[in-house]
Amino acid sequence: MNTIKAVYNAGTIRVYQAFNGRIAEEAVRLNTFGKAFKMERMTWIKPSFLWMMYRSGWAEKENQEHILAIDIKRTGFEEILKNAVKSTYNENMGISREEWQRLIKISEVRCQFDPDRDIYGNPQNDRTIQLGLRGEMLRKYVSEYIVKITDITEEVRYMKTLRDRGRLDTAILPVERDYPTENIEIAGGINVKGKN
């Protein structure tokens, strides 16, 4: 099942990104991304904490040593969803391959669903969303959508220490809930839990 599970409240939703120290420290200082961040490249945001841990090796992979929790406006997140196109084509999308190819060329948002993970990185049944941003949508993310950036690297390292000792209580993980998508027109034939 494709899902969007996240930490969110009435105004914001939390996504995660991992960077090297230079980019992360500048982002925390500015509360947005600065000169060290490359605006010409696609950047990926992930609402799933454990998928981010899997991807970054719990902040131990090269150039992913700092984990940022980024609270963005829900209106911005939903605008991103409305412009998303799946990274890979399948016949269940409700559009032709030719239409998908046209959309993928012009879209500034890529979407893919990958198996969510447990604390040990094992794949789960639910598939969690990742969103790749570029162009004008990336500019909006950086300059308009970000509300708060928090470096949670020390918390992540502490959790990993507990995990490695077999003592990580999952109750201390971020509490992620199904994000309401019923009233969002998601582009590109993307289906998520709660949508037809």
Tab-separated table of C-alpha atoms in Angstrom:
chain	number	residue	atom	x	y	z
A	1	MET	CA	0.000	0.000	0.000
A	2	ASN	CA	1.335	3.440	-0.945
A	3	THR	CA	1.182	5.760	2.045
A	4	ILE	CA	2.059	9.248	3.157
A	5	LYS	CA	2.772	8.994	6.873
A	6	ALA	CA	4.263	11.993	8.571
A	7	VAL	CA	4.547	14.178	11.633
A	8	TYR	CA	2.170	17.071	10.985
A	9	ASN	CA	-0.119	19.585	12.638
A	10	ALA	CA	-2.697	22.088	11.380
A	11	GLY	CA	-0.136	24.205	9.580
A	12	THR	CA	3.017	22.185	8.897
A	13	ILE	CA	4.315	18.766	7.886
A	14	ARG	CA	7.786	17.455	8.700
A	15	VAL	CA	10.118	16.111	6.024
A	16	TYR	CA	13.683	14.884	6.385
A	17	GLN	CA	16.871	15.448	4.420
A	18	ALA	CA	20.472	14.422	5.036
A	19	PHE	CA	23.490	16.555	4.157
A	20	ASN	CA	27.129	17.139	4.925
A	21	GLY	CA	28.046	19.492	7.754
A	22	ARG	CA	28.616	22.544	5.576
A	23	ILE	CA	25.147	22.495	4.008
A	24	ALA	CA	23.380	21.495	7.232
A	25	GLU	CA	25.039	24.051	9.507
A	26	GLU	CA	24.344	26.860	7.048
A	27	ALA	CA	20.712	25.755	6.683
A	28	VAL	CA	20.155	25.726	10.456
A	29	ARG	CA	21.791	29.143	10.822
A	30	LEU	CA	19.700	30.696	8.013
A	31	ASN	CA	16.555	28.637	8.632
A	32	THR	CA	16.621	27.896	4.911
A	33	PHE	CA	19.226	26.681	2.447
A	34	GLY	CA	22.150	28.890	1.562
A	35	LYS	CA	25.032	29.075	-0.920
A	36	ALA	CA	26.376	25.605	-0.077
A	37	PHE	CA	23.100	24.058	-1.280
A	38	LYS	CA	22.980	23.415	-5.037
A	39	MET	CA	19.749	24.837	-6.469
A	40	GLU	CA	20.452	23.412	-9.931
A	41	ARG	CA	20.189	19.813	-8.699
A	42	MET	CA	17.076	17.840	-7.809
A	43	THR	CA	16.685	17.469	-4.045
A	44	TRP	CA	14.612	14.744	-2.367
A	45	ILE	CA	12.387	15.183	0.679
A	46	LYS	CA	11.107	12.259	2.756
A	47	PRO	CA	8.325	12.337	5.388
A	48	SER	CA	9.295	8.912	6.797
A	49	PHE	CA	11.864	9.096	9.599
A	50	LEU	CA	12.850	5.426	9.359
A	51	TRP	CA	13.224	5.582	5.584
A	52	MET	CA	15.583	8.526	6.090
A	53	MET	CA	17.490	6.477	8.655
A	54	TYR	CA	17.770	3.601	6.193
A	55	ARG	CA	18.886	5.907	3.377
A	56	SER	CA	21.462	7.777	5.457
A	57	GLY	CA	22.692	4.810	7.509
A	58	TRP	CA	21.547	6.608	10.649
A	59	ALA	CA	23.688	9.643	9.714
A	60	GLU	CA	26.796	7.586	8.975
A	61	LYS	CA	26.923	7.605	5.150
A	62	GLU	CA	29.283	10.033	3.467
A	63	ASN	CA	27.732	13.474	2.875
A	64	GLN	CA	24.683	12.408	4.903
A	65	GLU	CA	26.185	12.873	8.354
A	66	HIS	CA	23.634	15.510	9.394
A	67	ILE	CA	19.909	14.808	9.514
A	68	LEU	CA	17.621	17.810	9.183
A	69	ALA	CA	13.990	17.771	10.269
A	70	ILE	CA	12.338	20.382	8.089
A	71	ASP	CA	8.868	21.659	8.942
A	72	ILE	CA	7.213	23.033	5.835
A	73	LYS	CA	3.817	24.602	5.204
A	74	ARG	CA	1.122	22.040	4.487
A	75	THR	CA	-0.119	24.286	1.688
A	76	GLY	CA	3.347	24.030	0.127
A	77	PHE	CA	3.506	20.267	0.582
A	78	GLU	CA	0.118	19.876	-1.057
A	79	GLU	CA	1.207	22.093	-3.951
A	80	ILE	CA	4.196	19.785	-4.377
A	81	LEU	CA	1.890	16.730	-4.415
A	82	LYS	CA	-0.406	18.333	-6.982
A	83	ASN	CA	2.537	18.699	-9.355
A	84	ALA	CA	4.145	15.295	-8.742
A	85	VAL	CA	4.733	12.708	-11.469
A	86	LYS	CA	5.820	9.149	-10.687
A	87	SER	CA	9.436	8.397	-11.509
A	88	THR	CA	8.572	5.114	-13.224
A	89	TYR	CA	5.643	4.205	-15.453
A	90	ASN	CA	3.149	1.431	-14.930
A	91	GLU	CA	-0.128	0.650	-16.665
A	92	ASN	CA	-2.197	1.166	-13.494
A	93	MET	CA	-1.502	4.900	-13.488
A	94	GLY	CA	-4.537	5.693	-15.634
A	95	ILE	CA	-2.496	7.505	-18.275
A	96	SER	CA	-0.661	6.320	-21.369
A	97	ARG	CA	3.097	5.830	-21.445
A	98	GLU	CA	3.311	8.701	-23.945
A	99	GLU	CA	1.410	11.027	-21.592
A	100	TRP	CA	3.643	9.981	-18.696
A	101	GLN	CA	6.751	10.658	-20.803
A	102	ARG	CA	5.414	14.115	-21.628
A	103	LEU	CA	4.652	14.835	-17.963
A	104	ILE	CA	7.990	13.561	-16.668
A	105	LYS	CA	9.874	15.904	-19.016
A	106	ILE	CA	8.056	19.026	-17.860
A	107	SER	CA	7.380	18.196	-14.212
A	108	GLU	CA	9.381	19.866	-11.467
A	109	VAL	CA	8.343	17.187	-8.960
A	110	ARG	CA	9.213	13.481	-9.114
A	111	CYS	CA	7.473	11.013	-6.866
A	112	GLN	CA	8.436	7.499	-5.939
A	113	PHE	CA	7.221	5.015	-3.386
A	114	ASP	CA	9.707	2.679	-1.722
A	115	PRO	CA	9.205	0.069	0.993
A	116	ASP	CA	9.147	1.715	4.392
A	117	ARG	CA	11.682	0.330	6.867
A	118	ASP	CA	11.859	-0.845	10.452
A	119	ILE	CA	14.608	0.259	12.849
A	120	TYR	CA	16.992	-2.337	11.380
A	121	GLY	CA	16.356	-1.284	7.773
A	122	ASN	CA	14.170	-4.272	6.913
A	123	PRO	CA	11.522	-3.527	4.255
A	124	GLN	CA	7.905	-3.265	5.388
A	125	ASN	CA	4.652	-3.881	3.500
A	126	ASP	CA	3.708	-0.201	3.223
A	127	ARG	CA	5.486	1.905	0.632
A	128	THR	CA	6.458	5.416	1.670
A	129	ILE	CA	6.662	8.514	-0.493
A	130	GLN	CA	9.739	10.457	-1.574
A	131	LEU	CA	9.471	13.672	-3.548
A	132	GLY	CA	12.192	15.106	-5.776
A	133	LEU	CA	12.097	18.864	-6.383
A	134	ARG	CA	13.757	20.976	-9.028
A	135	GLY	CA	13.351	24.291	-10.822
A	136	GLU	CA	10.673	26.701	-9.638
A	137	MET	CA	9.220	24.180	-7.190
A	138	LEU	CA	12.617	23.842	-5.509
A	139	ARG	CA	12.893	27.627	-5.328
A	140	LYS	CA	9.484	27.811	-3.642
A	141	TYR	CA	10.468	25.054	-1.214
A	142	VAL	CA	13.611	26.940	-0.200
A	143	SER	CA	12.210	30.480	-0.143
A	144	GLU	CA	8.500	30.080	0.705
A	145	TYR	CA	7.584	26.698	2.190
A	146	ILE	CA	10.167	26.142	4.933
A	147	VAL	CA	8.996	27.175	8.399
A	148	LYS	CA	11.693	25.649	10.601
A	149	ILE	CA	14.880	23.591	10.177
A	150	THR	CA	16.183	21.520	13.082
A	151	ASP	CA	19.386	19.481	13.102
A	152	ILE	CA	18.395	16.216	14.827
A	153	THR	CA	21.711	14.450	14.262
A	154	GLU	CA	22.542	14.005	17.964
A	155	GLU	CA	19.112	12.448	18.620
A	156	VAL	CA	19.627	10.135	15.645
A	157	ARG	CA	23.047	9.010	16.900
A	158	TYR	CA	21.627	8.377	20.376
A	159	MET	CA	18.795	6.287	18.897
A	160	LYS	CA	21.265	4.312	16.805
A	161	THR	CA	23.377	3.572	19.894
A	162	LEU	CA	20.269	2.230	21.634
A	163	ARG	CA	19.295	0.243	18.536
A	164	ASP	CA	22.737	-1.320	18.267
A	165	ARG	CA	22.462	-2.432	21.895
A	166	GLY	CA	18.972	-3.832	21.299
A	167	ARG	CA	17.470	-1.212	23.618
A	168	LEU	CA	15.690	1.189	21.244
A	169	ASP	CA	12.092	1.613	22.371
A	170	THR	CA	10.100	2.501	19.258
A	171	ALA	CA	7.939	4.751	21.460
A	172	ILE	CA	10.699	7.391	21.242
A	173	LEU	CA	10.524	7.492	17.434
A	174	PRO	CA	8.579	10.334	15.794
A	175	VAL	CA	4.846	9.583	15.763
A	176	GLU	CA	3.814	9.524	12.100
A	177	ARG	CA	0.160	9.458	11.070
A	178	ASP	CA	-1.555	8.951	7.714
A	179	TYR	CA	-1.564	12.306	5.964
A	180	PRO	CA	-5.041	13.291	4.682
A	181	THR	CA	-5.024	13.261	0.885
A	182	GLU	CA	-8.745	12.932	0.115
A	183	ASN	CA	-9.078	16.530	-1.080
A	184	ILE	CA	-5.770	16.753	-2.966
A	185	GLU	CA	-5.691	16.238	-6.713
A	186	ILE	CA	-2.387	14.402	-7.027
A	187	ALA	CA	-0.960	14.491	-10.539
A	188	GLY	CA	0.585	11.816	-12.714
A	189	GLY	CA	-1.571	8.806	-11.817
A	190	ILE	CA	-0.328	8.585	-8.218
A	191	ASN	CA	-2.484	6.579	-5.831
A	192	VAL	CA	-2.085	6.676	-2.065
A	193	LYS	CA	-3.993	5.246	0.857
A	194	GLY	CA	-7.241	7.173	1.268
A	195	LYS	CA	-7.465	7.973	-2.456
A	196	ASN	CA	-9.439	6.115	-5.117
